[in-house]
Each structure stands twice: as C-alpha cells, then as structure tokens.
mmCIF file of C-alpha atoms in Angstrom:
data_model
loop_
_atom_site.group_PDB
_atom_site.id
_atom_site.type_symbol
_atom_site.label_atom_id
_atom_site.label_comp_id
_atom_site.label_asym_id
_atom_site.label_seq_id
_atom_site.Cartn_x
_atom_site.Cartn_y
_atom_site.Cartn_z
ATOM 1 C CA MET O 1 0.000 0.000 0.000
ATOM 2 C CA VAL O 2 1.340 3.432 -0.980
ATOM 3 C CA GLU O 3 1.436 6.060 1.765
ATOM 4 C CA VAL O 4 0.355 9.495 0.528
ATOM 5 C CA VAL O 5 1.742 12.493 2.406
ATOM 6 C CA GLY O 6 1.658 16.273 2.104
ATOM 7 C CA LYS O 7 4.441 18.481 3.460
ATOM 8 C CA ARG O 8 5.141 22.195 3.523
ATOM 9 C CA LYS O 9 8.293 23.448 1.852
ATOM 10 C CA THR O 10 10.892 25.202 3.993
ATOM 11 C CA GLU O 11 13.557 27.634 2.799
ATOM 12 C CA CYS O 12 16.975 25.950 2.422
ATOM 13 C CA GLU O 13 18.970 27.978 -0.093
ATOM 14 C CA LYS O 14 21.909 28.270 2.305
ATOM 15 C CA VAL O 15 22.646 24.530 2.073
ATOM 16 C CA LEU O 16 23.387 24.671 -1.670
ATOM 17 C CA GLY O 17 26.912 23.468 -2.389
ATOM 18 C CA THR O 18 27.327 21.957 1.090
ATOM 19 C CA PHE O 19 27.120 18.350 2.212
ATOM 20 C CA ILE O 20 23.893 16.963 3.644
ATOM 21 C CA ASP O 21 23.805 15.100 6.955
ATOM 22 C CA ASP O 22 21.128 13.607 9.188
ATOM 23 C CA SER O 23 20.326 17.018 10.668
ATOM 24 C CA HIS O 24 18.603 17.839 7.357
ATOM 25 C CA PHE O 25 15.780 15.311 7.701
ATOM 26 C CA ASP O 26 13.284 14.266 10.361
ATOM 27 C CA GLU O 27 12.428 10.857 8.896
ATOM 28 C CA VAL O 28 13.830 8.290 6.474
ATOM 29 C CA ILE O 29 11.439 6.656 4.017
ATOM 30 C CA SER O 30 11.993 2.959 3.352
ATOM 31 C CA GLU O 31 8.608 1.940 1.868
ATOM 32 C CA ASP O 32 6.444 3.093 -1.043
ATOM 33 C CA MET O 33 5.368 6.699 -0.634
ATOM 34 C CA ASP O 34 3.977 9.647 -2.615
ATOM 35 C CA LEU O 35 4.943 13.078 -1.277
ATOM 36 C CA TYR O 36 3.152 16.265 -2.344
ATOM 37 C CA ALA O 37 3.972 19.892 -1.579
ATOM 38 C CA ILE O 38 1.093 21.477 0.324
ATOM 39 C CA ASP O 39 -0.445 24.262 -1.737
ATOM 40 C CA PRO O 40 -1.414 27.149 0.567
ATOM 41 C CA LEU O 41 -4.422 27.955 -1.633
ATOM 42 C CA GLU O 42 -5.523 24.333 -2.093
ATOM 43 C CA PRO O 43 -4.220 22.354 0.907
ATOM 44 C CA GLU O 44 -5.938 19.135 -0.184
ATOM 45 C CA LYS O 45 -4.632 19.175 -3.759
ATOM 46 C CA LYS O 46 -2.549 16.151 -4.692
ATOM 47 C CA ASP O 47 -1.869 15.864 -8.403
ATOM 48 C CA GLU O 48 1.069 15.990 -10.779
ATOM 49 C CA SER O 49 1.355 19.750 -10.508
ATOM 50 C CA ASN O 50 2.529 19.554 -6.885
ATOM 51 C CA ILE O 51 4.070 16.082 -6.724
ATOM 52 C CA ILE O 52 7.537 16.032 -5.117
ATOM 53 C CA PHE O 53 8.332 12.346 -5.388
ATOM 54 C CA LYS O 54 6.975 8.852 -5.852
ATOM 55 C CA PHE O 55 9.127 6.177 -4.247
ATOM 56 C CA ARG O 56 8.689 2.567 -5.334
ATOM 57 C CA LYS O 57 10.504 -0.398 -3.841
ATOM 58 C CA GLY O 58 11.744 -3.368 -5.865
ATOM 59 C CA VAL O 59 10.864 -2.075 -9.329
ATOM 60 C CA PHE O 60 13.728 -3.732 -11.204
ATOM 61 C CA THR O 61 14.458 -7.449 -11.399
ATOM 62 C CA GLN O 62 17.916 -8.730 -10.528
ATOM 63 C CA LYS O 63 18.503 -9.594 -14.184
ATOM 64 C CA GLU O 64 17.642 -6.037 -15.267
ATOM 65 C CA GLN O 65 19.932 -4.615 -12.604
ATOM 66 C CA ASP O 66 22.848 -6.897 -13.471
ATOM 67 C CA SER O 67 22.571 -6.075 -17.155
ATOM 68 C CA ALA O 68 22.422 -2.324 -16.493
ATOM 69 C CA TYR O 69 25.407 -2.552 -14.152
ATOM 70 C CA ALA O 70 27.422 -4.363 -16.822
ATOM 71 C CA GLY O 71 26.361 -1.811 -19.413
ATOM 72 C CA LEU O 72 26.811 1.429 -17.454
ATOM 73 C CA ARG O 73 29.321 1.009 -14.622
ATOM 74 C CA SER O 74 32.259 2.069 -16.810
ATOM 75 C CA ALA O 75 30.423 5.256 -17.890
ATOM 76 C CA ALA O 76 31.262 6.767 -14.487
ATOM 77 C CA VAL O 77 34.786 8.140 -14.801
ATOM 78 C CA GLU O 78 36.885 10.696 -12.933
ATOM 79 C CA SER O 79 35.285 14.083 -13.548
ATOM 80 C CA GLN O 80 35.594 17.679 -12.421
ATOM 81 C CA ASN O 81 32.462 18.760 -14.290
ATOM 82 C CA ARG O 82 29.802 18.237 -11.622
ATOM 83 C CA GLY O 83 29.972 21.769 -10.261
ATOM 84 C CA MET O 84 27.945 22.361 -7.096
ATOM 85 C CA ALA O 85 27.012 18.673 -6.803
ATOM 86 C CA ALA O 86 30.670 17.807 -6.130
ATOM 87 C CA GLY O 87 30.521 19.827 -2.929
ATOM 88 C CA PRO O 88 32.995 22.130 -1.203
ATOM 89 C CA ARG O 89 36.466 21.851 -2.650
ATOM 90 C CA GLY O 90 38.113 20.933 0.684
ATOM 91 C CA GLU O 91 41.657 21.756 1.752
ATOM 92 C CA LYS O 92 43.480 20.086 -1.149
ATOM 93 C CA LEU O 93 42.844 18.795 -4.661
ATOM 94 C CA GLY O 94 44.659 15.483 -4.542
ATOM 95 C CA GLY O 95 48.280 16.470 -3.918
ATOM 96 C CA ARG O 96 47.766 20.062 -5.031
ATOM 97 C CA ASP O 97 47.028 23.073 -2.842
ATOM 98 C CA TRP O 98 44.232 25.484 -3.612
ATOM 99 C CA VAL O 99 44.949 29.174 -3.968
ATOM 100 C CA THR O 100 43.002 30.349 -0.928
ATOM 101 C CA GLU O 101 40.824 33.431 -0.863
ATOM 102 C CA PHE O 102 43.300 35.104 1.509
ATOM 103 C CA GLN O 103 46.303 34.310 -0.705
ATOM 104 C CA SER O 104 44.505 35.617 -3.763
ATOM 105 C CA ARG O 105 43.648 38.872 -2.005
ATOM 106 C CA VAL O 106 47.229 39.308 -0.779
ATOM 107 C CA VAL O 107 48.661 38.866 -4.275
ATOM 108 C CA GLU O 108 46.072 41.255 -5.696
ATOM 109 C CA TYR O 109 46.894 43.798 -2.961
ATOM 110 C CA PHE O 110 50.593 43.812 -3.892
ATOM 111 C CA ASP O 111 49.771 43.902 -7.602
ATOM 112 C CA THR O 112 47.631 47.040 -7.252
ATOM 113 C CA ARG O 113 49.772 49.100 -4.873
ATOM 114 C CA ALA O 114 49.168 52.188 -6.999
ATOM 115 C CA ILE O 115 45.611 52.090 -5.649
ATOM 116 C CA ALA O 116 45.016 52.898 -1.999
ATOM 117 C CA ALA O 117 43.952 49.752 -0.183
ATOM 118 C CA GLU O 118 44.198 48.071 3.199
ATOM 119 C CA PHE O 119 46.123 44.853 3.631
ATOM 120 C CA PRO O 120 43.574 41.999 3.631
ATOM 121 C CA GLU O 121 42.549 40.295 6.852
ATOM 122 C CA TYR O 122 43.267 36.583 7.162
ATOM 123 C CA THR O 123 40.499 34.118 6.345
ATOM 124 C CA ASP O 124 40.588 30.332 5.991
ATOM 125 C CA SER O 125 37.338 30.087 3.981
ATOM 126 C CA VAL O 126 37.221 27.152 1.544
ATOM 127 C CA ASP O 127 33.475 27.094 0.838
ATOM 128 C CA GLU O 128 33.897 27.529 -2.902
ATOM 129 C CA THR O 129 33.241 24.539 -5.164
ATOM 130 C CA ARG O 130 35.846 25.490 -7.804
ATOM 131 C CA GLY O 131 39.183 27.248 -7.747
ATOM 132 C CA LEU O 132 42.774 27.593 -8.925
ATOM 133 C CA VAL O 133 45.785 25.661 -7.615
ATOM 134 C CA TRP O 134 49.430 26.465 -6.986
ATOM 135 C CA LEU O 135 51.963 25.060 -9.449
ATOM 136 C CA ARG O 136 54.253 23.299 -7.003
ATOM 137 C CA SER O 137 57.058 22.663 -9.519
ATOM 138 C CA LYS O 138 57.441 26.374 -10.265
ATOM 139 C CA ILE O 139 57.343 27.299 -6.597
ATOM 140 C CA THR O 140 60.017 24.785 -5.528
ATOM 141 C CA LYS O 141 62.216 25.878 -8.416
ATOM 142 C CA GLU O 142 61.996 29.476 -7.208
ATOM 143 C CA PHE O 143 62.002 29.003 -3.420
ATOM 144 C CA GLY O 144 63.522 25.549 -2.923
ATOM 145 C CA GLU O 145 61.196 24.512 -0.094
ATOM 146 C CA TYR O 146 57.450 24.390 -0.734
ATOM 147 C CA GLU O 147 55.949 24.189 2.762
ATOM 148 C CA GLY O 148 55.369 27.645 4.225
ATOM 149 C CA TRP O 149 56.658 29.449 1.137
ATOM 150 C CA PHE O 150 53.705 31.834 0.820
ATOM 151 C CA ASP O 151 53.905 33.244 4.344
ATOM 152 C CA LYS O 152 57.665 33.765 3.989
ATOM 153 C CA TRP O 153 57.188 35.485 0.615
ATOM 154 C CA MET O 154 54.352 37.671 1.948
ATOM 155 C CA ASN O 155 56.287 38.839 5.006
ATOM 156 C CA ARG O 156 59.347 39.656 2.888
ATOM 157 C CA VAL O 157 57.395 41.544 0.213
ATOM 158 C CA LYS O 158 55.567 43.672 2.805
ATOM 159 C CA ASP O 159 58.780 45.639 3.408
ATOM 160 C CA LEU O 160 59.648 46.232 -0.251
ATOM 161 C CA PRO O 161 58.997 49.471 -2.185
ATOM 162 C CA LYS O 162 55.647 49.563 -4.020
ATOM 163 C CA ASP O 163 57.126 49.052 -7.498
ATOM 164 C CA GLN O 164 58.943 45.932 -6.317
ATOM 165 C CA GLN O 165 55.784 44.653 -4.628
ATOM 166 C CA VAL O 166 53.966 44.912 -7.974
ATOM 167 C CA GLU O 167 56.819 43.083 -9.696
ATOM 168 C CA GLN O 168 56.801 40.322 -7.074
ATOM 169 C CA ALA O 169 53.013 39.932 -7.285
ATOM 170 C CA LYS O 170 53.102 39.487 -11.049
ATOM 171 C CA LYS O 171 55.809 36.854 -10.649
ATOM 172 C CA VAL O 172 53.800 34.916 -8.070
ATOM 173 C CA LYS O 173 50.718 35.069 -10.314
ATOM 174 C CA SER O 174 52.692 32.969 -12.795
ATOM 175 C CA PHE O 175 52.774 30.231 -10.135
ATOM 176 C CA ILE O 176 48.972 29.877 -10.314
ATOM 177 C CA SER O 177 47.287 27.395 -12.656
ATOM 178 C CA ASP O 178 45.348 28.695 -15.642
ATOM 179 C CA THR O 179 42.785 25.923 -15.178
ATOM 180 C CA ASN O 180 39.842 26.249 -12.803
ATOM 181 C CA TYR O 181 39.462 22.992 -10.857
ATOM 182 C CA ALA O 182 36.801 21.288 -8.745
ATOM 183 C CA GLN O 183 36.758 18.182 -6.595
ATOM 184 C CA THR O 184 37.182 14.996 -8.622
ATOM 185 C CA VAL O 185 34.246 12.580 -8.488
ATOM 186 C CA MET O 186 33.261 9.428 -10.377
ATOM 187 C CA SER O 187 30.575 10.577 -12.798
ATOM 188 C CA GLY O 188 29.799 10.489 -16.516
ATOM 189 C CA ILE O 189 27.085 10.758 -19.123
ATOM 190 C CA ALA O 190 25.660 8.376 -21.687
ATOM 191 C CA GLY O 191 23.074 8.665 -24.438
ATOM 192 C CA TYR O 192 22.944 11.868 -26.489
ATOM 193 C CA PHE O 193 23.853 15.501 -25.995
ATOM 194 C CA ASP O 194 22.893 18.872 -27.453
ATOM 195 C CA ARG O 195 25.027 21.537 -29.109
ATOM 196 C CA TYR O 196 27.662 23.345 -27.098
ATOM 197 C CA PRO O 197 29.701 26.414 -28.131
ATOM 198 C CA ARG O 198 32.900 24.388 -28.400
ATOM 199 C CA ILE O 199 31.089 21.322 -29.814
ATOM 200 C CA PRO O 200 28.332 22.864 -31.977
ATOM 201 C CA TYR O 201 26.445 19.755 -33.067
ATOM 202 C CA GLY O 202 24.120 17.172 -31.561
ATOM 203 C CA ARG O 203 25.898 13.919 -30.954
ATOM 204 C CA ALA O 204 26.127 10.605 -29.202
ATOM 205 C CA CYS O 205 27.990 10.789 -25.904
ATOM 206 C CA GLY O 206 31.521 9.448 -26.013
ATOM 207 C CA PHE O 207 30.699 6.450 -23.828
ATOM 208 C CA ASN O 208 28.051 4.860 -26.033
ATOM 209 C CA GLU O 209 29.716 6.014 -29.242
ATOM 210 C CA LYS O 210 32.763 3.950 -28.247
ATOM 211 C CA ASN O 211 30.818 1.148 -26.514
ATOM 212 C CA PRO O 212 27.517 0.669 -28.379
ATOM 213 C CA ASP O 213 27.145 -3.021 -27.511
ATOM 214 C CA LEU O 214 27.850 -2.358 -23.859
ATOM 215 C CA PHE O 215 25.325 0.475 -23.789
ATOM 216 C CA THR O 216 22.509 -1.688 -25.164
ATOM 217 C CA LYS O 217 22.792 -3.947 -22.120
ATOM 218 C CA SER O 218 21.093 -1.190 -20.120
ATOM 219 C CA PHE O 219 18.064 -0.966 -22.406
ATOM 220 C CA PRO O 220 15.767 -3.485 -20.621
ATOM 221 C CA TYR O 221 16.349 -1.582 -17.372
ATOM 222 C CA LEU O 222 15.652 1.782 -19.021
ATOM 223 C CA ARG O 223 12.527 0.490 -20.754
ATOM 224 C CA LYS O 224 11.202 -0.648 -17.368
ATOM 225 C CA LEU O 225 11.992 2.796 -15.930
ATOM 226 C CA ASN O 226 10.139 4.426 -18.825
ATOM 227 C CA ASP O 227 7.100 2.172 -18.320
ATOM 228 C CA VAL O 228 6.868 2.875 -14.584
ATOM 229 C CA PHE O 229 7.262 6.614 -15.238
ATOM 230 C CA LYS O 230 4.356 6.425 -17.701
ATOM 231 C CA ARG O 231 2.173 4.512 -15.256
ATOM 232 C CA GLU O 232 2.872 6.610 -12.169
ATOM 233 C CA LEU O 233 3.014 10.097 -13.722
ATOM 234 C CA PRO O 234 1.083 9.964 -17.004
ATOM 235 C CA VAL O 235 0.793 13.754 -17.395
ATOM 236 C CA ARG O 236 4.501 14.390 -16.844
ATOM 237 C CA TRP O 237 5.426 11.410 -19.006
ATOM 238 C CA GLY O 238 3.054 12.701 -21.698
ATOM 239 C CA ALA O 239 4.792 16.087 -21.742
ATOM 240 C CA GLN O 240 8.137 14.341 -22.120
ATOM 241 C CA ARG O 241 6.716 12.074 -24.828
ATOM 242 C CA ALA O 242 5.479 15.133 -26.738
ATOM 243 C CA ALA O 243 8.964 16.660 -26.558
ATOM 244 C CA ALA O 244 10.571 13.368 -27.586
ATOM 245 C CA ASP O 245 8.308 13.168 -30.629
ATOM 246 C CA LYS O 246 9.823 16.436 -31.898
ATOM 247 C CA LEU O 247 13.277 14.877 -32.032
ATOM 248 C CA ASP O 248 14.837 12.654 -34.623
ATOM 249 C CA PRO O 249 14.307 9.293 -32.844
ATOM 250 C CA ARG O 250 17.999 8.491 -33.229
ATOM 251 C CA PHE O 251 18.608 11.021 -30.438
ATOM 252 C CA LEU O 252 16.466 9.000 -28.002
ATOM 253 C CA ILE O 253 17.657 6.100 -25.874
ATOM 254 C CA ASP O 254 15.964 3.011 -27.289
ATOM 255 C CA GLU O 255 12.160 3.026 -26.884
ATOM 256 C CA THR O 256 12.052 5.623 -24.109
ATOM 257 C CA VAL O 257 11.421 9.328 -23.559
ATOM 258 C CA PHE O 258 15.008 9.819 -22.350
ATOM 259 C CA THR O 259 17.868 11.408 -24.267
ATOM 260 C CA THR O 260 20.588 11.289 -21.650
ATOM 261 C CA LEU O 261 21.811 9.465 -18.556
ATOM 262 C CA THR O 262 23.994 10.700 -15.727
ATOM 263 C CA VAL O 263 25.850 7.767 -14.190
ATOM 264 C CA ASN O 264 27.595 8.138 -10.823
ATOM 265 C CA TYR O 265 29.693 5.667 -8.886
ATOM 266 C CA ASP O 266 30.008 5.919 -5.093
ATOM 267 C CA PHE O 267 29.463 9.661 -5.451
ATOM 268 C CA ARG O 268 28.060 11.512 -2.461
ATOM 269 C CA THR O 269 26.463 14.580 -4.007
ATOM 270 C CA ALA O 270 26.309 17.889 -2.162
ATOM 271 C CA ALA O 271 23.075 19.872 -2.046
ATOM 272 C CA HIS O 272 22.136 21.078 -5.527
ATOM 273 C CA ARG O 273 19.359 21.348 -8.087
ATOM 274 C CA ASP O 274 19.530 19.605 -11.448
ATOM 275 C CA ALA O 275 19.792 21.760 -14.553
ATOM 276 C CA GLY O 276 19.211 21.121 -18.225
ATOM 277 C CA ASP O 277 16.344 18.627 -17.967
ATOM 278 C CA LEU O 278 12.906 19.250 -19.462
ATOM 279 C CA SER O 279 10.998 21.449 -17.003
ATOM 280 C CA SER O 280 7.611 19.984 -17.914
ATOM 281 C CA GLY O 281 8.885 16.402 -17.558
ATOM 282 C CA PHE O 282 10.116 14.730 -14.398
ATOM 283 C CA SER O 283 13.368 13.361 -13.079
ATOM 284 C CA ASN O 284 14.279 10.094 -11.429
ATOM 285 C CA ILE O 285 17.081 8.289 -9.664
ATOM 286 C CA SER O 286 17.735 4.601 -9.165
ATOM 287 C CA GLY O 287 20.656 2.637 -7.815
ATOM 288 C CA ILE O 288 22.284 -0.657 -8.709
ATOM 289 C CA GLY O 289 25.277 -2.592 -7.413
ATOM 290 C CA GLN O 290 26.219 -4.916 -4.587
ATOM 291 C CA GLY O 291 24.790 -2.506 -2.045
ATOM 292 C CA TRP O 292 25.771 0.342 0.255
ATOM 293 C CA LYS O 293 25.264 1.817 3.681
ATOM 294 C CA GLY O 294 24.432 5.447 4.285
ATOM 295 C CA CYS O 295 24.154 7.750 1.262
ATOM 296 C CA ILE O 296 20.563 8.644 2.168
ATOM 297 C CA PHE O 297 18.949 10.673 -0.631
ATOM 298 C CA THR O 298 17.717 13.815 1.123
ATOM 299 C CA LEU O 299 15.286 16.599 0.281
ATOM 300 C CA PRO O 300 16.117 19.209 2.961
ATOM 301 C CA GLU O 301 13.294 21.555 1.934
ATOM 302 C CA TYR O 302 10.836 18.834 2.999
ATOM 303 C CA ARG O 303 12.920 17.444 5.878
ATOM 304 C CA VAL O 304 12.820 13.921 4.455
ATOM 305 C CA GLY O 305 15.361 11.260 3.482
ATOM 306 C CA ILE O 306 14.811 8.250 1.210
ATOM 307 C CA ASN O 307 16.656 4.984 1.765
ATOM 308 C CA LEU O 308 17.157 4.123 -1.911
ATOM 309 C CA GLN O 309 18.475 0.571 -2.314
ATOM 310 C CA PRO O 310 19.311 -1.648 -5.332
ATOM 311 C CA GLY O 311 16.214 -2.223 -7.454
ATOM 312 C CA ASP O 312 14.254 0.766 -6.102
ATOM 313 C CA LEU O 313 13.058 3.724 -8.166
ATOM 314 C CA LEU O 314 12.546 7.301 -7.050
ATOM 315 C CA LEU O 315 10.614 9.580 -9.400
ATOM 316 C CA VAL O 316 11.521 12.991 -8.030
ATOM 317 C CA ASN O 317 11.399 16.691 -8.856
ATOM 318 C CA ASN O 318 15.182 17.216 -8.912
ATOM 319 C CA HIS O 319 14.793 20.196 -11.233
ATOM 320 C CA ASP O 320 13.111 22.439 -8.662
ATOM 321 C CA GLY O 321 13.981 20.683 -5.412
ATOM 322 C CA ILE O 322 17.286 20.877 -3.550
ATOM 323 C CA HIS O 323 18.686 17.396 -2.990
ATOM 324 C CA GLY O 324 21.858 15.623 -1.938
ATOM 325 C CA ASN O 325 23.146 12.559 -0.099
ATOM 326 C CA THR O 326 24.447 11.849 3.363
ATOM 327 C CA GLU O 327 27.891 10.271 3.613
ATOM 328 C CA PHE O 328 28.588 6.613 2.918
ATOM 329 C CA GLU O 329 29.204 4.336 5.881
ATOM 330 C CA GLY O 330 32.163 1.972 5.706
ATOM 331 C CA ASP O 331 34.519 1.178 2.833
ATOM 332 C CA ASP O 332 32.777 -1.697 1.051
ATOM 333 C CA ASN O 333 30.092 0.235 -0.835
ATOM 334 C CA ASP O 334 29.216 -0.481 -4.454
ATOM 335 C CA ARG O 335 26.639 2.032 -5.715
ATOM 336 C CA VAL O 336 25.943 2.999 -9.320
ATOM 337 C CA SER O 337 23.239 5.664 -9.448
ATOM 338 C CA ILE O 338 21.422 6.383 -12.691
ATOM 339 C CA VAL O 339 19.476 9.519 -13.569
ATOM 340 C CA ALA O 340 17.587 9.317 -16.876
ATOM 341 C CA TYR O 341 16.202 12.525 -18.362
ATOM 342 C CA PHE O 342 15.314 14.545 -21.464
ATOM 343 C CA ARG O 343 17.717 17.430 -22.074
ATOM 344 C CA GLU O 344 15.616 20.472 -22.949
ATOM 345 C CA LYS O 345 18.176 21.916 -25.373
ATOM 346 C CA MET O 346 17.914 18.770 -27.485
ATOM 347 C CA LEU O 347 14.820 20.445 -28.923
ATOM 348 C CA ASP O 348 17.156 22.849 -30.758
ATOM 349 C CA LEU O 349 18.639 19.994 -32.777
ATOM 350 C CA LYS O 350 17.722 19.219 -36.351
ATOM 351 C CA SER O 351 17.864 15.848 -38.077
ATOM 352 C CA TRP O 352 20.475 13.237 -37.173
ATOM 353 C CA ASP O 353 22.035 13.492 -40.637
ATOM 354 C CA TYR O 354 22.201 17.282 -40.459
ATOM 355 C CA GLU O 355 23.864 17.271 -37.022
ATOM 356 C CA ASN O 356 26.367 14.684 -38.263
ATOM 357 C CA LEU O 357 27.176 16.906 -41.243
ATOM 358 C CA ARG O 358 27.805 19.818 -38.868
ATOM 359 C CA LYS O 359 30.220 17.573 -36.984
ATOM 360 C CA GLN O 360 31.938 16.517 -40.216
ATOM 361 C CA PHE O 361 32.266 20.160 -41.283
ATOM 362 C CA VAL O 362 33.893 21.141 -37.992
ATOM 363 C CA GLU O 363 36.301 18.201 -38.123
ATOM 364 C CA GLU O 364 37.352 18.878 -41.719
ATOM 365 C CA ARG O 365 38.046 22.520 -40.878
ATOM 366 C CA ARG O 366 40.048 21.507 -37.812
ATOM 367 C CA LYS O 367 42.209 19.057 -39.735
ATOM 368 C CA ASN O 368 42.714 21.218 -42.835
ATOM 369 C CA PRO O 369 46.223 22.769 -42.629
ATOM 370 C CA GLU O 370 45.351 25.135 -45.497
ATOM 371 C CA HIS O 371 42.266 26.620 -43.869
ATOM 372 C CA PRO O 372 42.697 30.414 -43.582
ATOM 373 C CA LEU O 373 41.693 30.313 -39.892
ATOM 374 C CA GLN O 374 44.033 27.456 -39.036
ATOM 375 C CA ARG O 375 46.149 27.949 -35.914
ATOM 376 C CA TYR O 376 47.727 25.913 -33.158
ATOM 377 C CA LEU O 377 45.153 23.730 -31.348
ATOM 378 C CA TRP O 378 42.237 25.229 -33.292
ATOM 379 C CA ASN O 379 39.037 23.240 -32.758
ATOM 380 C CA GLY O 380 37.500 24.088 -36.134
ATOM 381 C CA VAL O 381 34.939 26.494 -34.658
ATOM 382 C CA SER O 382 34.739 30.210 -35.464
ATOM 383 C CA PRO O 383 32.205 33.044 -35.031
ATOM 384 C CA ASN O 384 29.370 33.178 -37.604
ATOM 385 C CA MET O 385 30.564 29.962 -39.265
ATOM 386 C CA TRP O 386 27.000 28.644 -39.706
ATOM 387 C CA ALA O 387 25.933 31.758 -41.653
ATOM 388 C CA SER O 388 28.998 31.707 -43.891
ATOM 389 C CA ASP O 389 29.310 30.971 -47.593
ATOM 390 C CA GLU O 390 31.699 28.202 -46.618
ATOM 391 C CA TRP O 391 28.943 26.311 -44.759
ATOM 392 C CA GLY O 392 26.416 27.099 -47.470
ATOM 393 C CA ASP O 393 28.727 25.635 -50.128
ATOM 394 C CA TYR O 394 29.356 22.593 -47.933
ATOM 395 C CA LEU O 395 25.619 21.965 -47.667
ATOM 396 C CA LYS O 396 25.279 22.171 -51.439
ATOM 397 C CA LYS O 397 28.165 19.742 -51.874
ATOM 398 C CA TYR O 398 26.274 17.141 -49.842
ATOM 399 C CA ASN O 399 22.867 18.071 -51.268
ATOM 400 C CA MET O 400 21.434 19.000 -47.880
ATOM 401 C CA ASP O 401 19.121 21.832 -46.889
ATOM 402 C CA ASP O 402 20.078 24.484 -44.358
ATOM 403 C CA GLU O 403 17.824 23.158 -41.600
ATOM 404 C CA ASP O 404 18.823 26.002 -39.276
ATOM 405 C CA ARG O 405 17.822 28.592 -41.883
ATOM 406 C CA VAL O 406 20.779 30.857 -41.044
ATOM 407 C CA VAL O 407 23.051 30.716 -44.091
ATOM 408 C CA ASN O 408 23.540 34.163 -45.611
ATOM 409 C CA THR O 409 25.017 33.879 -49.076
ATOM 410 C CA SER O 410 26.228 37.482 -48.895
ATOM 411 C CA ASN O 411 28.286 36.632 -45.797
ATOM 412 C CA THR O 412 31.975 35.937 -46.149
ATOM 413 C CA LEU O 413 34.195 33.507 -44.327
ATOM 414 C CA PHE O 414 35.524 36.271 -42.097
#
C-alpha cells in the first residue's frame, strides 16, 4: 500500500553546495510513498502539478539490474564537471594546494599598490566549489622549499617598495594554474547531448559512441523505468513524450522518452538542483550494485530522506527541489546511481544526418592545414561559421538543406 503524504516546503537555499547530513531530515522513508507539496491555496490538492516524489521499492528485477550494471558502470569516470554537486572543494585537490581566498587577495593587494587599499585580513574560507591551484614545480624551483613558502614570501614583500611589490606579485601570479578545478568525483554521461559552443552539433555521448554493444545492455532496465514513469506520472510522461516526438528518434535512448543518462559511482552529491532537464517532464534516480550503507537521498526543503536501495526507483522533482546525499558508511560500498532525463536543449537539434554533417564540417576545418583560420590547437569552430558561404557551399556539396535557416550567401568567411 502506498502512503500518501503532504508536506510544507521550507527555505533551504543556504545549504546549496554543502554536504547533507542527518540534521537535514526528520524521517527516512523505506517503503512506497507519494509526497506532495502542500499548496497554501488548495491544501488538499494532490496531483502531478505539486508532486515532489513517488518512491517505489523493488521495481527492477535482478537480471535487469545486473545487465544495467554491466552496461553502465564504466560510464562513471573521474570528472571535475559536476559543479555544485561535487561539494565544497576541501583543503586540497589530490596532492595540489588550492589558492586560498586570503592568498589571492594578498597577491592582488601587492599587484595594485598604486591604488590605496588596506592589507587583507586573514580568512581560511574554503566554501567555494571550484578554484585555482598552486603550481608546485614552479614554486620549488623558485624558493627551494614548498611548505610555508607563501607566508615567507608575503612577510618579505611587505617591506619592499611599491614598485617591487607589484613586480613580485606578477611573478607569483605565474605560479597559479590557468585551469579552474573542482573536486574529482566518479561521474559520466551516456546517451545523447545537445550543441555546445565548443562542440556545436548534436551527438552521441563518447561512452556509447565507443561502446555501443555495452550500452545496449542497459536498455531493458531503461525500458522498465520508462514504463513505470508512464504509469505513475502519465501527465509528466506525456509532456516528455510530446517533446521526444519532436526529435529525430535516433537522439532518443531506445524506446524511451530519455535522451541522456547521468551515471555516478560511489558519489556523495552535495546539495544542488539539477539543470538542463525538461521542465515539464520529471526526473528520477535509481541505484544498482552490490549494495551500500548510508548515502541517504535527502530533500532538505521537505525534511525527508529516502533509503534508496538496489532495485528501487525514485521519481523525483530534482529540477526544482534541492537534494543531496548523506555520507557513505564503511569502505565496502558499491553504488551505481542512474538519472535518466530529457535534455531540454535537445529540442534545438535538427535531423540526425544534419547534425552529423555539422560535426563533419567542424572536423574537416580543424584538420585542414590550409584553412585560412588554421592555428595551433584550433578546434575548427569560429564566429558566424554557420551563416557563412563556406557552410552554405558545404551543404550544397552534400545536397542537404540548411535546416537552421541561417546561411547568408552574402556573408563571407571572415
């Protein structure tokens, strides 16, 4: 029997980017439940407009789980692209030290001595989720010893003339990485992805493009997920089906309304909201593997945790609701979590063949040493390229229409 509950939403914006613990929930759900947000104007309303989650135990058979595990486990790889979900950056990034807020302000103070400013006060704040790191090799080459180098440098530079302080600050800035880092987690994507400024074409994700046979092992599991979604939330599923019907079906995962999967392995997510999924659809999370302890899926705005275990399915409003996990318990956990969704920007894509031709065009430009825009490490992308004569001529060469309707024959390459 499904328990049906209504709860009032509480304000929790301050927890975003931080880790969840058991102080963020009053109860842990371990059986089937439907949770609705109480509407102040219609307190008794319980429909798909105010549904928060539907939790169902034992949805997937062991065979479906085993096949999905075999097909998707290797999609979760080391990643620094999970942003807020990866949580606070901590004191170190592996063996590398972050450039702290205090250090950054000190360097900036010395670099701008022409401007009146007070020396910054010390702070040990590390709440940020991304940041820059010190290049240890450069520092040891300059100072010999790495430990304590910054404090020694700072105290020495304080007594120098202003022009020398500026010079020293610029030198130390060269010891800072150009790359912005975040905590490394085990996470990846599978299925299909929309256009991106640096990769301006719809495409299969790298995982299934390289491992198509492996990917298909997950299809029975995903079809079951799709069927339960349709049964439990027919209105939300219908909205996602309507969006899916606008796509070339080759951008959909098998016979489902999903375009994309996020696959995590033993990844404790910090408090965050999901982005990029279809707002009129609905999200979900399920877990497979040998099992785990802890890692309670938590919705702090509703003061509730869900004890998601292998074979269970949680249909949940991750798009609007803040969510995260408590910490794992012990060292023998084996948890692959799967989130299947429809990426809203996929609706901007044209036909499969057209997107593939865009990809081919970019790759040919990138590899062409005679291209007038060629330069070191060029990725083949340039401003206004899709309105250029070059793209228009390329379309004609392959007898394909300009499905984006942006080619301007009066435009030049430059």
